């Protein structure tokens, strides 16, 4: 005081308040936290999220993989912090083979090799040999994520009748 730009007499005293700068903080470790947890922690400390980068990793999606500034660095309140977040595991697509006319055992072996699994197995009367695969879902040639299940309809001989519960044989 007096305010900047004011006219004063020569030799008059002027009071100046000098800032010590922003409050100095130590950067916390955010790696392994969810984005929401990291954002909450930064907000409580008076810091803000800067740029967000994403990368594929084995970590769950939206987990903090990296940060800038790094843990332990001295930072000022109000400073922005850049985060690298996981996009999750890479999706691997697998082409479903044609199992029609084959057996369920052969299909199970092949599915295991290509990281797919057997889903629902039903039976339907047919002229085909018992146990022959009549239909599959998804169909052959379809691209699916690893771990997807494939459903099968197997042949049951048409002449064979299902036993009736409670029937007596003479």
XYZ file of C-alpha atoms in Angstrom:
170
model
C 0.000 0.000 0.000
C -0.662 2.462 -1.374
C -2.088 0.696 -4.456
C -0.085 0.332 -7.631
C -0.397 3.346 -9.931
C -1.148 5.790 -7.050
C 0.689 9.102 -6.817
C 2.703 9.557 -3.593
C 5.082 12.160 -2.196
C 8.780 11.481 -2.420
C 10.309 9.598 0.476
C 6.953 8.243 1.582
C 6.922 4.672 2.967
C 5.473 1.904 0.799
C 4.439 -1.434 2.277
C 5.075 -4.513 0.116
C 3.768 -8.002 0.878
C 5.970 -10.689 -0.672
C 4.487 -14.128 -1.336
C 6.416 -17.172 -0.253
C 4.971 -18.925 -3.300
C 2.368 -21.653 -3.411
C 2.151 -24.251 -0.707
C 4.761 -26.912 -1.391
C 3.573 -30.530 -1.381
C 5.182 -33.898 -1.946
C 3.702 -35.810 -4.883
C 1.901 -38.941 -3.644
C 2.037 -42.350 -5.309
C -1.090 -42.787 -7.449
C -0.002 -45.960 -9.280
C -2.452 -48.836 -8.840
C -5.333 -46.572 -7.807
C -8.524 -46.274 -9.824
C -8.978 -43.038 -11.753
C -11.708 -41.947 -9.317
C -9.528 -42.622 -6.252
C -6.570 -40.789 -7.801
C -8.774 -37.835 -8.765
C -10.219 -37.670 -5.240
C -6.749 -37.801 -3.641
C -5.448 -35.038 -5.919
C -8.499 -32.857 -5.247
C -8.058 -33.189 -1.467
C -4.443 -32.060 -1.856
C -5.406 -29.051 -3.980
C -4.008 -30.560 -7.183
C -5.764 -31.049 -10.503
C -5.680 -33.694 -13.221
C -3.861 -32.553 -16.331
C -3.569 -34.749 -19.399
C -4.896 -38.310 -19.432
C -3.121 -40.938 -21.510
C -4.312 -44.517 -22.047
C -2.423 -47.712 -22.752
C -3.286 -51.404 -23.004
C -2.093 -53.416 -19.992
C -2.872 -56.425 -17.824
C -4.166 -54.033 -15.146
C -7.913 -53.508 -14.786
C -9.296 -50.726 -17.002
C -8.993 -47.183 -15.541
C -6.159 -48.147 -13.158
C -3.341 -45.573 -12.882
C -0.198 -46.983 -14.519
C 2.017 -43.895 -14.405
C 2.021 -40.286 -13.248
C 3.886 -37.058 -13.932
C 5.263 -35.595 -11.686
C 6.609 -38.799 -10.189
C 6.026 -39.883 -6.592
C 8.117 -37.956 -4.058
C 8.729 -34.856 -6.241
C 8.091 -31.426 -4.717
C 5.082 -29.714 -6.300
C 2.977 -26.621 -5.726
C -0.664 -26.586 -4.681
C -2.849 -26.069 -7.775
C -0.357 -27.844 -10.060
C -1.717 -30.300 -12.653
C -0.785 -33.970 -12.639
C -0.734 -36.068 -15.828
C -1.942 -39.669 -15.558
C -1.495 -42.759 -17.718
C -4.463 -45.103 -17.309
C -4.929 -48.729 -18.292
C -7.309 -49.479 -21.156
C -7.490 -53.045 -19.838
C -6.253 -56.271 -21.315
C -5.855 -56.495 -25.062
C -8.782 -58.179 -26.779
C -7.731 -61.210 -28.749
C -10.081 -62.356 -31.470
C -10.357 -66.010 -32.437
C -12.014 -67.402 -35.580
C -14.514 -70.154 -34.696
C -13.715 -73.411 -36.553
C -16.317 -75.525 -38.367
C -17.297 -78.387 -36.056
C -20.307 -79.626 -38.066
C -20.242 -83.392 -38.582
C -17.587 -83.891 -35.884
C -17.807 -85.125 -32.301
C -18.099 -83.140 -29.100
C -14.841 -84.618 -27.743
C -12.907 -83.442 -30.804
C -14.571 -80.023 -30.537
C -13.649 -79.718 -26.834
C -9.979 -80.420 -27.600
C -9.867 -77.885 -30.434
C -11.713 -75.229 -28.406
C -9.242 -75.605 -25.552
C -6.313 -75.117 -27.960
C -7.710 -71.830 -29.271
C -8.894 -70.569 -25.852
C -12.634 -70.948 -26.398
C -15.012 -73.074 -24.298
C -17.963 -75.412 -24.712
C -21.255 -73.715 -23.917
C -24.701 -75.331 -23.906
C -24.991 -78.810 -25.427
C -28.436 -80.016 -26.520
C -29.623 -83.058 -28.463
C -31.983 -83.317 -31.402
C -33.399 -86.347 -33.232
C -31.585 -86.890 -36.513
C -30.610 -89.461 -39.137
C -26.961 -88.608 -38.386
C -24.872 -90.886 -36.157
C -25.463 -90.352 -32.433
C -23.269 -87.571 -31.020
C -22.579 -85.915 -34.389
C -22.548 -82.115 -34.230
C -25.539 -80.813 -36.223
C -25.306 -77.090 -35.426
C -23.036 -74.682 -33.591
C -23.422 -71.134 -32.324
C -21.553 -68.948 -33.163
C -21.193 -70.304 -36.674
C -17.895 -71.271 -38.299
C -15.754 -68.335 -39.411
C -17.188 -65.907 -36.842
C -14.545 -63.905 -34.951
C -15.104 -63.868 -31.179
C -13.152 -62.819 -28.071
C -10.976 -65.416 -26.362
C -12.978 -67.209 -23.667
C -16.243 -67.115 -25.634
C -18.417 -70.226 -25.400
C -19.633 -72.227 -28.394
C -23.031 -73.963 -28.118
C -23.657 -77.294 -29.849
C -26.665 -79.336 -30.993
C -25.800 -83.051 -31.176
C -27.603 -85.780 -33.113
C -29.719 -88.298 -31.290
C -30.874 -91.301 -33.356
C -34.417 -90.748 -34.674
C -35.548 -94.317 -33.913
C -34.455 -94.129 -30.286
C -37.159 -93.160 -27.843
C -36.490 -91.506 -24.566
C -37.462 -93.641 -21.573
C -40.672 -92.621 -19.883
C -40.426 -92.034 -16.173
C -42.411 -94.603 -14.190
C -43.019 -97.017 -17.127
C -42.910 -100.783 -16.578
C -41.391 -103.327 -18.915
C -43.368 -106.545 -19.435
